[in-house]
Amino acid sequence: MIRVVLTDIEGTTSSIRFVHEVLFPYSAEHMAEFVRDHEADDLEIRAQLDDVARESGADRGDLEALIDVLQQWIREDRKATSLKALQGMLWEQGYERGDFKGHVYEDAAHYLQLWHDRGLRLYVYSSGSVRAQQMIFGFSNCGDLTPFFSGYFDTRVGGKREQASYQAILDELGVEAHTVLFLSDVEAELEAAEAAGMHTAWLVRESDPPHTHRPAMADFEAVDQLIRDRTLS
Ligand SMILES: CSCCC(=O)C(=O)COP(=O)(O)O
Ligand SMILES: [Mg+2]
């Protein structure tokens, strides 16, 4: 019986286009100024820059070199925890200033509320930082969806294509794998979650599903059917 839903964001609850055409360009535009303005006195930003230097091999004392690394990582869509933490801080500023709203598909917002009201526990697992996750759902085009979530996981538990990350989430939640349904648009993530024993659902939004053995779901209505089938069987 499924009691817990763990969901990805980009391509699952929210459009890939919003992340790539709004969030990433916003972070590319504001990163240099943000880092230059706060590096001297913000301990959290300093700690993230320490990690950027460690991971890239760039000189920690050369701020402009670190900014270049960050810009390169944004272009590459690198899932580095330090980049994601800095992007989360920047996006927080953007949401609060009203520069954009978080995109969430209407069917996702509808079923997140319904599943919450039905007693399912909902969690997020995204490469975006926990702060960025709270922001996209807190300042969404469908209103504040954060009351429906019981918790958030980011790459501090590990990469999304690694089985150990899903095991770490299960350990932290204290639940059995067969009670958890993980939602994602990326098959490699689903395979890692399945290796940890979770149920999975593959979201394929806004495109025709590739021909594979895996059933594709166009929206959360199809996921709801799967939850009800698995709950009754
Ligand atoms: C939290 S919104 C920004 C998402 C993001 O930065 C990203 O890299 C997308 O990762 P996901 O794991 O949600 O596909
Ligand atoms: Mg995704």
Coordinates of C-alpha atoms and ligand atoms in Angstrom, one line a residue:
M1 CA 0.0 0.0 0.0
I2 CA 1.4 3.4 -0.9
R3 CA 1.5 5.8 2.0
V4 CA 4.3 8.2 0.9
V5 CA 4.7 10.1 -2.4
L6 CA 8.2 11.4 -3.1
T7 CA 8.4 13.8 -6.1
D8 CA 10.9 15.3 -8.4
I9 CA 10.2 18.9 -9.6
E10 CA 11.6 19.7 -13.0
G11 CA 9.7 17.8 -15.6
T12 CA 7.4 16.3 -13.0
T13 CA 5.5 18.9 -11.0
S14 CA 6.9 21.8 -13.0
S15 CA 7.9 22.5 -16.6
I16 CA 11.4 22.0 -17.8
R17 CA 10.9 25.2 -19.8
F18 CA 10.3 27.3 -16.6
V19 CA 13.5 26.0 -15.0
H20 CA 15.7 26.5 -18.2
E21 CA 14.1 29.6 -19.6
V22 CA 13.3 31.5 -16.4
L23 CA 15.3 30.2 -13.3
F24 CA 18.6 29.4 -14.9
P25 CA 18.9 32.7 -16.9
Y26 CA 17.9 34.6 -13.8
S27 CA 20.7 33.0 -11.9
A28 CA 23.2 33.6 -14.8
E29 CA 22.2 37.2 -14.9
H30 CA 22.5 37.9 -11.1
M31 CA 25.2 35.5 -9.9
A32 CA 28.2 37.7 -10.3
E33 CA 26.7 40.7 -8.6
F34 CA 25.2 38.5 -5.8
V35 CA 28.6 36.8 -5.1
R36 CA 30.6 40.1 -5.2
D37 CA 28.1 41.9 -2.9
H38 CA 27.9 39.2 -0.2
E39 CA 31.2 37.3 -0.3
A40 CA 32.8 39.4 2.4
D41 CA 30.2 39.2 5.1
D42 CA 27.9 36.2 4.4
L43 CA 29.2 33.0 6.1
E44 CA 26.8 30.7 4.1
I45 CA 27.9 32.2 0.8
R46 CA 31.6 31.9 1.8
A47 CA 31.1 28.2 2.7
Q48 CA 29.5 27.5 -0.7
L49 CA 32.3 29.3 -2.5
D50 CA 34.8 27.1 -0.5
D51 CA 33.0 24.1 -2.0
V52 CA 33.0 25.6 -5.6
A53 CA 36.8 26.0 -5.3
R54 CA 37.3 22.5 -3.9
E55 CA 35.2 20.8 -6.6
S56 CA 36.5 22.8 -9.5
G57 CA 40.2 23.2 -8.5
A58 CA 39.9 27.0 -9.0
D59 CA 41.8 29.4 -6.7
R60 CA 39.6 30.2 -3.6
G61 CA 41.1 33.7 -3.5
D62 CA 40.2 34.5 -7.0
L63 CA 36.5 35.6 -6.9
E64 CA 36.2 36.3 -10.6
A65 CA 37.5 32.7 -11.4
L66 CA 34.9 31.2 -9.1
I67 CA 32.2 33.3 -10.8
D68 CA 33.4 32.0 -14.1
V69 CA 33.1 28.4 -12.8
L70 CA 29.6 29.1 -11.6
Q71 CA 28.5 30.5 -14.9
Q72 CA 30.0 27.5 -16.7
W73 CA 28.1 25.1 -14.3
I74 CA 24.9 27.0 -15.0
R75 CA 25.4 26.5 -18.8
E76 CA 26.1 22.8 -18.3
D77 CA 23.1 22.3 -15.9
R78 CA 25.7 20.9 -13.4
K79 CA 23.9 19.4 -10.3
A80 CA 26.6 20.7 -7.9
T81 CA 25.3 21.1 -4.4
S82 CA 27.1 24.4 -4.0
L83 CA 25.8 25.9 -7.2
K84 CA 22.3 24.8 -6.3
A85 CA 22.5 26.4 -2.8
L86 CA 23.6 29.7 -4.4
Q87 CA 20.9 29.5 -7.0
G88 CA 18.3 28.9 -4.3
M89 CA 19.4 32.1 -2.5
L90 CA 19.2 34.1 -5.7
W91 CA 15.8 32.7 -6.7
E92 CA 14.5 33.5 -3.2
Q93 CA 15.3 37.1 -4.0
G94 CA 13.5 36.9 -7.3
Y95 CA 10.4 35.3 -5.9
E96 CA 10.2 37.8 -3.1
R97 CA 10.6 40.8 -5.5
G98 CA 7.8 39.3 -7.7
D99 CA 10.2 38.9 -10.7
F100 CA 8.5 35.5 -11.4
K101 CA 6.2 32.9 -9.9
G102 CA 7.1 29.2 -9.6
H103 CA 5.6 27.1 -12.3
V104 CA 3.5 24.1 -11.1
Y105 CA 1.2 22.2 -13.5
E106 CA -2.4 22.6 -12.4
D107 CA -3.0 18.8 -12.3
A108 CA 0.0 18.5 -10.0
A109 CA -1.3 21.2 -7.6
H110 CA -4.7 19.6 -7.6
Y111 CA -3.5 16.1 -6.8
L112 CA -0.9 17.2 -4.3
Q113 CA -3.8 18.7 -2.3
L114 CA -6.0 15.7 -2.8
W115 CA -3.4 13.2 -1.8
H116 CA -2.5 15.3 1.3
D117 CA -6.2 15.5 2.3
R118 CA -6.4 11.7 1.7
G119 CA -3.7 11.2 4.3
L120 CA -0.7 10.4 2.1
R121 CA 2.6 12.0 3.2
L122 CA 4.3 14.1 0.5
Y123 CA 8.0 14.8 0.1
V124 CA 10.1 16.4 -2.5
Y125 CA 13.5 15.2 -3.8
S126 CA 15.1 17.5 -6.3
S127 CA 18.6 18.6 -7.4
G128 CA 17.4 22.1 -6.6
S129 CA 18.3 23.1 -3.0
V130 CA 15.6 22.7 -0.2
R131 CA 15.3 26.5 -0.1
A132 CA 14.6 26.5 -3.9
Q133 CA 12.1 23.7 -3.5
Q134 CA 10.2 25.6 -0.8
M135 CA 10.2 28.7 -3.0
I136 CA 8.9 27.2 -6.2
F137 CA 6.0 25.7 -4.3
G138 CA 5.5 28.6 -1.9
F139 CA 5.4 31.2 -4.6
S140 CA 3.7 29.1 -7.3
N141 CA 1.2 30.1 -10.0
C142 CA -1.3 27.8 -8.1
G143 CA -0.7 29.5 -4.7
D144 CA 1.2 28.4 -1.6
L145 CA 1.5 24.6 -1.9
T146 CA 4.0 24.1 1.0
P147 CA 1.3 23.1 3.5
F148 CA 0.9 19.8 1.6
F149 CA 4.5 18.7 2.0
S150 CA 6.0 17.0 5.1
G151 CA 9.6 17.5 4.0
Y152 CA 12.2 18.1 1.4
F153 CA 15.4 16.4 0.2
D154 CA 18.2 17.8 -2.1
T155 CA 21.5 16.5 -3.3
R156 CA 22.9 16.6 0.3
V157 CA 21.5 13.1 0.6
G158 CA 23.3 12.2 -2.6
G159 CA 22.8 12.3 -6.4
K160 CA 19.4 11.4 -7.8
R161 CA 20.8 8.6 -10.0
E162 CA 22.3 6.7 -7.0
Q163 CA 20.4 4.0 -5.2
A164 CA 22.1 5.0 -1.9
S165 CA 20.3 8.4 -1.9
Y166 CA 16.9 6.7 -2.0
Q167 CA 18.0 4.4 0.8
A168 CA 19.1 7.4 2.9
I169 CA 15.7 9.0 2.3
L170 CA 13.9 5.8 3.5
D171 CA 16.2 5.6 6.5
E172 CA 15.4 9.2 7.4
L173 CA 11.7 8.8 6.9
G174 CA 11.7 5.5 8.8
V175 CA 9.3 3.9 6.2
E176 CA 9.5 0.7 4.2
A177 CA 10.4 1.1 0.5
H178 CA 7.2 -0.7 -0.7
T179 CA 5.1 2.1 0.8
V180 CA 6.8 4.8 -1.2
L181 CA 6.0 6.0 -4.8
F182 CA 8.7 8.1 -6.4
L183 CA 7.7 10.4 -9.3
S184 CA 10.2 11.6 -12.0
D185 CA 10.7 12.4 -15.6
V186 CA 14.2 10.8 -15.7
E187 CA 14.4 7.0 -16.1
A188 CA 17.8 6.8 -14.5
E189 CA 16.4 8.3 -11.3
L190 CA 13.5 5.8 -11.4
E191 CA 15.9 2.9 -11.8
A192 CA 17.8 4.1 -8.7
A193 CA 14.7 4.4 -6.7
E194 CA 13.5 1.0 -7.9
A195 CA 16.8 -0.6 -6.9
A196 CA 16.1 0.7 -3.4
G197 CA 12.7 -1.0 -3.5
M198 CA 10.4 2.0 -4.2
H199 CA 7.5 2.0 -6.6
T200 CA 7.9 4.6 -9.4
A201 CA 5.9 6.5 -11.9
W202 CA 7.4 8.0 -15.0
L203 CA 6.1 11.4 -16.0
V204 CA 6.4 12.3 -19.7
R205 CA 4.8 15.7 -20.1
E206 CA 4.6 17.8 -23.3
S207 CA 6.1 15.2 -25.5
D208 CA 5.4 11.8 -27.0
P209 CA 6.7 9.0 -24.8
P210 CA 9.7 7.2 -26.2
H211 CA 9.1 3.5 -27.0
T212 CA 10.3 1.6 -23.9
H213 CA 8.8 -1.1 -21.7
R214 CA 8.1 1.5 -19.0
P215 CA 4.6 2.9 -18.9
A216 CA 4.6 6.7 -19.2
M217 CA 2.1 9.0 -17.4
A218 CA 1.1 12.3 -19.0
D219 CA -0.1 13.9 -15.7
F220 CA -0.9 13.4 -12.0
E221 CA -4.4 12.1 -12.9
A222 CA -2.7 9.0 -14.3
V223 CA -0.5 8.8 -11.2
D224 CA -3.6 8.9 -9.0
Q225 CA -5.0 5.9 -10.8
L226 CA -1.8 4.0 -10.1
I227 CA -1.9 5.0 -6.4
R228 CA -5.5 3.8 -6.1
D229 CA -4.7 0.5 -7.9
R230 CA -1.7 -0.1 -5.7
T231 CA -3.7 0.8 -2.6
L232 CA -6.6 -1.5 -3.3
S233 CA -4.6 -4.5 -4.5
Ligands
LIG1 C1 13.8 23.6 -7.2 S1 13.4 24.3 -8.7 C2 15.0 24.2 -9.6 C3 15.3 22.9 -10.0 C4 16.8 22.7 -10.3 O1 17.6 23.6 -10.0 C5 17.2 21.6 -11.0 O2 18.4 21.4 -11.2 C6 16.2 20.6 -11.4 O3 16.3 19.4 -10.8 P1 15.2 18.3 -10.6 O4 15.9 17.3 -9.7 O5 14.0 18.9 -10.0 O6 14.9 17.7 -12.0
MG2 MG 13.2 16.0 -13.2

